Amino acid sequence: MNIFTVLRRKWKYSVQSPGAGRLVYREGNREYTFPIYEEDGMLVLVNAPSALRVHFFFNWYAQPCDFPPATQARIVPRITEHLRAEGIEVRVFSRGEAEKQELQFHPELFAQRGRVSDLLSEAGYAGFGDYAAIDLVHEEYGLEVTGIRNEMDARKMLGLLGREFPHWHHRRICFQQHGGEPGWTLIICMFASGPCVSGWHDES
């Protein structure tokens, strides 16, 4: 597309990137935040927003992230069209296809687990000492660190993982039994996770 055509185009919405791993789509009084990340030289847009805000009386208010198929079918193509018009190569990560599978499996999470293990080791945390295990969370597309000795370490670890995976917007910690011993558990994932037995504390 000719660059002058792009400059003359008037979008009925706005698309912005307020920080690493986030893309904000605003239309009318609604604002959706989408995970976005770079992979193999292109941007990857997740087709499910992680947050929704609605503007009422001069302020923005968080709302349950309702994103029905009709809304998705309208907004996601608009975002990809907008990015491609700016010369950005983009592909869409579709969770909808994975939801149809009885058992979701993302083998690339094994590599991410290795990155987290190295990251925690560099920060001075030892497996089977400061924490029990790093587990894959396929359904929500993320990772879980279990058996953390104390809450302060759990929060520090969550901060480290949040900087490593800025496009995984859902972050939780909770205190629970693990293998018969009490400990803290953290989870960081791309899609919203369910609560654990003792209740998650939202850190996003």
GROMACS .gro file of C-alpha atoms in nm:
model
  204
    1MET     CA    1   0.000   0.000   0.000
    2ASN     CA    2   0.125   0.350  -0.090
    3ILE     CA    3   0.246   0.539   0.218
    4PHE     CA    4   0.043   0.846   0.123
    5THR     CA    5  -0.272   0.633   0.116
    6VAL     CA    6  -0.191   0.520   0.468
    7LEU     CA    7  -0.138   0.878   0.588
    8ARG     CA    8  -0.470   0.993   0.438
    9ARG     CA    9  -0.665   0.707   0.592
   10LYS     CA   10  -0.881   0.804   0.890
   11TRP     CA   11  -0.916   0.517   1.134
   12LYS     CA   12  -1.242   0.490   1.333
   13TYR     CA   13  -1.042   0.354   1.623
   14SER     CA   14  -0.694   0.382   1.771
   15VAL     CA   15  -0.419   0.124   1.808
   16GLN     CA   16  -0.132   0.197   2.046
   17SER     CA   17   0.151   0.012   2.218
   18PRO     CA   18   0.191   0.158   2.570
   19GLY     CA   19   0.473  -0.080   2.665
   20ALA     CA   20   0.644  -0.410   2.595
   21GLY     CA   21   0.403  -0.698   2.539
   22ARG     CA   22   0.090  -0.482   2.522
   23LEU     CA   23  -0.127  -0.346   2.244
   24VAL     CA   24  -0.426  -0.124   2.323
   25TYR     CA   25  -0.726  -0.101   2.090
   26ARG     CA   26  -0.969   0.181   2.167
   27GLU     CA   27  -1.310   0.224   2.003
   28GLY     CA   28  -1.577   0.455   2.141
   29ASN     CA   29  -1.579   0.421   2.518
   30ARG     CA   30  -1.418   0.075   2.519
   31GLU     CA   31  -1.051  -0.008   2.549
   32TYR     CA   32  -0.912  -0.360   2.502
   33THR     CA   33  -0.558  -0.465   2.595
   34PHE     CA   34  -0.410  -0.749   2.386
   35PRO     CA   35  -0.091  -0.948   2.443
   36ILE     CA   36   0.157  -0.899   2.159
   37TYR     CA   37   0.513  -1.021   2.117
   38GLU     CA   38   0.788  -1.063   1.860
   39GLU     CA   39   0.879  -1.402   1.718
   40ASP     CA   40   1.087  -1.495   1.413
   41GLY     CA   41   1.108  -1.133   1.301
   42MET     CA   42   0.735  -1.060   1.311
   43LEU     CA   43   0.477  -0.945   1.561
   44VAL     CA   44   0.239  -1.203   1.702
   45LEU     CA   45  -0.102  -1.072   1.810
   46VAL     CA   46  -0.303  -1.285   2.053
   47ASN     CA   47  -0.666  -1.289   1.941
   48ALA     CA   48  -0.808  -1.269   2.296
   49PRO     CA   49  -0.770  -0.951   2.505
   50SER     CA   50  -0.640  -0.973   2.859
   51ALA     CA   51  -0.825  -0.665   2.989
   52LEU     CA   52  -1.121  -0.440   2.912
   53ARG     CA   53  -1.189  -0.088   3.036
   54VAL     CA   54  -1.498   0.125   2.977
   55HIS     CA   55  -1.505   0.505   2.998
   56PHE     CA   56  -1.778   0.657   3.218
   57PHE     CA   57  -1.799   1.016   3.340
   58PHE     CA   58  -1.437   1.118   3.270
   59ASN     CA   59  -1.280   0.800   3.414
   60TRP     CA   60  -1.184   0.453   3.292
   61TYR     CA   61  -1.320   0.152   3.480
   62ALA     CA   62  -1.209  -0.210   3.454
   63GLN     CA   63  -1.478  -0.450   3.337
   64PRO     CA   64  -1.507  -0.829   3.297
   65CYS     CA   65  -1.330  -0.907   2.971
   66ASP     CA   66  -1.627  -1.003   2.756
   67PHE     CA   67  -1.512  -1.069   2.398
   68PRO     CA   68  -1.780  -1.256   2.202
   69PRO     CA   69  -1.702  -1.405   1.858
   70ALA     CA   70  -1.876  -1.121   1.671
   71THR     CA   71  -1.662  -0.862   1.849
   72GLN     CA   72  -1.348  -1.066   1.788
   73ALA     CA   73  -1.434  -1.099   1.418
   74ARG     CA   74  -1.461  -0.719   1.392
   75ILE     CA   75  -1.168  -0.603   1.603
   76VAL     CA   76  -0.885  -0.851   1.535
   77PRO     CA   77  -0.886  -0.795   1.154
   78ARG     CA   78  -0.890  -0.419   1.216
   79ILE     CA   79  -0.578  -0.441   1.430
   80THR     CA   80  -0.390  -0.660   1.182
   81GLU     CA   81  -0.493  -0.431   0.895
   82HIS     CA   82  -0.373  -0.129   1.089
   83LEU     CA   83  -0.033  -0.286   1.165
   84ARG     CA   84   0.019  -0.414   0.812
   85ALA     CA   85  -0.070  -0.070   0.671
   86GLU     CA   86   0.223   0.061   0.874
   87GLY     CA   87   0.452  -0.196   0.715
   88ILE     CA   88   0.455  -0.434   1.013
   89GLU     CA   89   0.447  -0.807   0.946
   90VAL     CA   90   0.200  -0.968   1.185
   91ARG     CA   91   0.036  -1.303   1.247
   92VAL     CA   92  -0.244  -1.397   1.484
   93PHE     CA   93  -0.213  -1.647   1.769
   94SER     CA   94  -0.561  -1.800   1.789
   95ARG     CA   95  -0.662  -1.948   2.120
   96GLY     CA   96  -1.001  -2.036   1.976
   97GLU     CA   97  -0.853  -2.328   1.783
   98ALA     CA   98  -0.681  -2.463   2.094
   99GLU     CA   99  -1.003  -2.442   2.298
  100LYS     CA  100  -1.161  -2.702   2.068
  101GLN     CA  101  -0.898  -2.957   2.161
  102GLU     CA  102  -0.967  -3.188   2.453
  103LEU     CA  103  -0.602  -3.173   2.562
  104GLN     CA  104  -0.400  -2.864   2.482
  105PHE     CA  105  -0.027  -2.905   2.431
  106HIS     CA  106   0.228  -2.634   2.355
  107PRO     CA  107   0.575  -2.791   2.320
  108GLU     CA  108   0.741  -2.449   2.301
  109LEU     CA  109   0.666  -2.406   2.672
  110PHE     CA  110   0.943  -2.657   2.749
  111ALA     CA  111   1.196  -2.405   2.616
  112GLN     CA  112   1.030  -2.131   2.821
  113ARG     CA  113   1.064  -2.346   3.133
  114GLY     CA  114   1.436  -2.375   3.063
  115ARG     CA  115   1.461  -1.998   3.037
  116VAL     CA  116   1.285  -1.958   3.371
  117SER     CA  117   1.514  -2.212   3.536
  118ASP     CA  118   1.820  -2.022   3.414
  119LEU     CA  119   1.667  -1.688   3.515
  120LEU     CA  120   1.596  -1.804   3.870
  121SER     CA  121   1.942  -1.960   3.899
  122GLU     CA  122   2.106  -1.634   3.791
  123ALA     CA  123   1.901  -1.454   4.057
  124GLY     CA  124   2.035  -1.692   4.323
  125TYR     CA  125   1.735  -1.925   4.357
  126ALA     CA  126   1.801  -2.300   4.365
  127GLY     CA  127   1.555  -2.570   4.264
  128PHE     CA  128   1.456  -2.814   4.541
  129GLY     CA  129   1.576  -2.552   4.787
  130ASP     CA  130   1.410  -2.215   4.730
  131TYR     CA  131   1.132  -2.369   4.520
  132ALA     CA  132   1.009  -2.719   4.439
  133ALA     CA  133   0.937  -2.726   4.065
  134ILE     CA  134   0.861  -2.534   3.746
  135ASP     CA  135   0.553  -2.677   3.573
  136LEU     CA  136   0.396  -2.611   3.235
  137VAL     CA  137   0.043  -2.472   3.223
  138HIS     CA  138  -0.074  -2.566   2.874
  139GLU     CA  139  -0.438  -2.459   2.897
  140GLU     CA  140  -0.357  -2.101   3.001
  141TYR     CA  141  -0.028  -2.098   2.806
  142GLY     CA  142   0.217  -2.024   3.085
  143LEU     CA  143   0.432  -2.155   3.367
  144GLU     CA  144   0.387  -2.229   3.735
  145VAL     CA  145   0.656  -2.222   4.005
  146THR     CA  146   0.557  -2.425   4.312
  147GLY     CA  147   0.687  -2.488   4.662
  148ILE     CA  148   0.841  -2.142   4.711
  149ARG     CA  149   0.964  -2.103   5.070
  150ASN     CA  150   0.836  -1.753   5.149
  151GLU     CA  151   0.608  -1.486   5.009
  152MET     CA  152   0.882  -1.228   4.952
  153ASP     CA  153   1.074  -1.467   4.728
  154ALA     CA  154   0.752  -1.554   4.543
  155ARG     CA  155   0.689  -1.186   4.467
  156LYS     CA  156   1.048  -1.130   4.355
  157MET     CA  157   1.031  -1.433   4.128
  158LEU     CA  158   0.704  -1.310   3.983
  159GLY     CA  159   0.867  -0.976   3.907
  160LEU     CA  160   1.155  -1.150   3.727
  161LEU     CA  161   0.918  -1.360   3.518
  162GLY     CA  162   0.700  -1.060   3.440
  163ARG     CA  163   0.998  -0.878   3.290
  164GLU     CA  164   1.099  -1.188   3.093
  165PHE     CA  165   0.746  -1.249   2.958
  166PRO     CA  166   0.577  -0.906   2.935
  167HIS     CA  167   0.310  -1.049   2.702
  168TRP     CA  168   0.190  -1.293   2.969
  169HIS     CA  169  -0.044  -1.052   3.142
  170HIS     CA  170  -0.210  -1.283   3.396
  171ARG     CA  171   0.002  -1.321   3.711
  172ARG     CA  172  -0.104  -1.481   4.037
  173ILE     CA  173   0.043  -1.599   4.364
  174CYS     CA  174  -0.115  -1.809   4.638
  175PHE     CA  175  -0.026  -2.016   4.942
  176GLN     CA  176  -0.109  -2.386   4.923
  177GLN     CA  177   0.001  -2.738   5.008
  178HIS     CA  178   0.248  -2.892   4.765
  179GLY     CA  179   0.354  -3.253   4.808
  180GLY     CA  180   0.242  -3.250   5.169
  181GLU     CA  181   0.443  -2.936   5.252
  182PRO     CA  182   0.305  -2.581   5.259
  183GLY     CA  183   0.453  -2.327   5.020
  184TRP     CA  184   0.383  -2.042   4.783
  185THR     CA  185   0.288  -2.095   4.421
  186LEU     CA  186   0.305  -1.843   4.140
  187ILE     CA  187   0.164  -1.865   3.792
  188ILE     CA  188   0.224  -1.638   3.495
  189CYS     CA  189   0.031  -1.703   3.176
  190MET     CA  190  -0.110  -1.553   2.859
  191PHE     CA  191  -0.471  -1.644   2.932
  192ALA     CA  192  -0.669  -1.605   3.254
  193SER     CA  193  -0.630  -1.889   3.502
  194GLY     CA  194  -0.878  -2.031   3.748
  195PRO     CA  195  -0.843  -1.979   4.123
  196CYS     CA  196  -0.648  -2.218   4.343
  197VAL     CA  197  -0.785  -2.370   4.662
  198SER     CA  198  -0.677  -2.093   4.899
  199GLY     CA  199  -0.746  -1.810   4.654
  200TRP     CA  200  -0.522  -1.627   4.410
  201HIS     CA  201  -0.385  -1.280   4.472
  202ASP     CA  202  -0.393  -1.094   4.141
  203GLU     CA  203  -0.054  -0.938   4.065
  204SER     CA  204  -0.127  -0.817   3.711
   0.00000   0.00000   0.00000
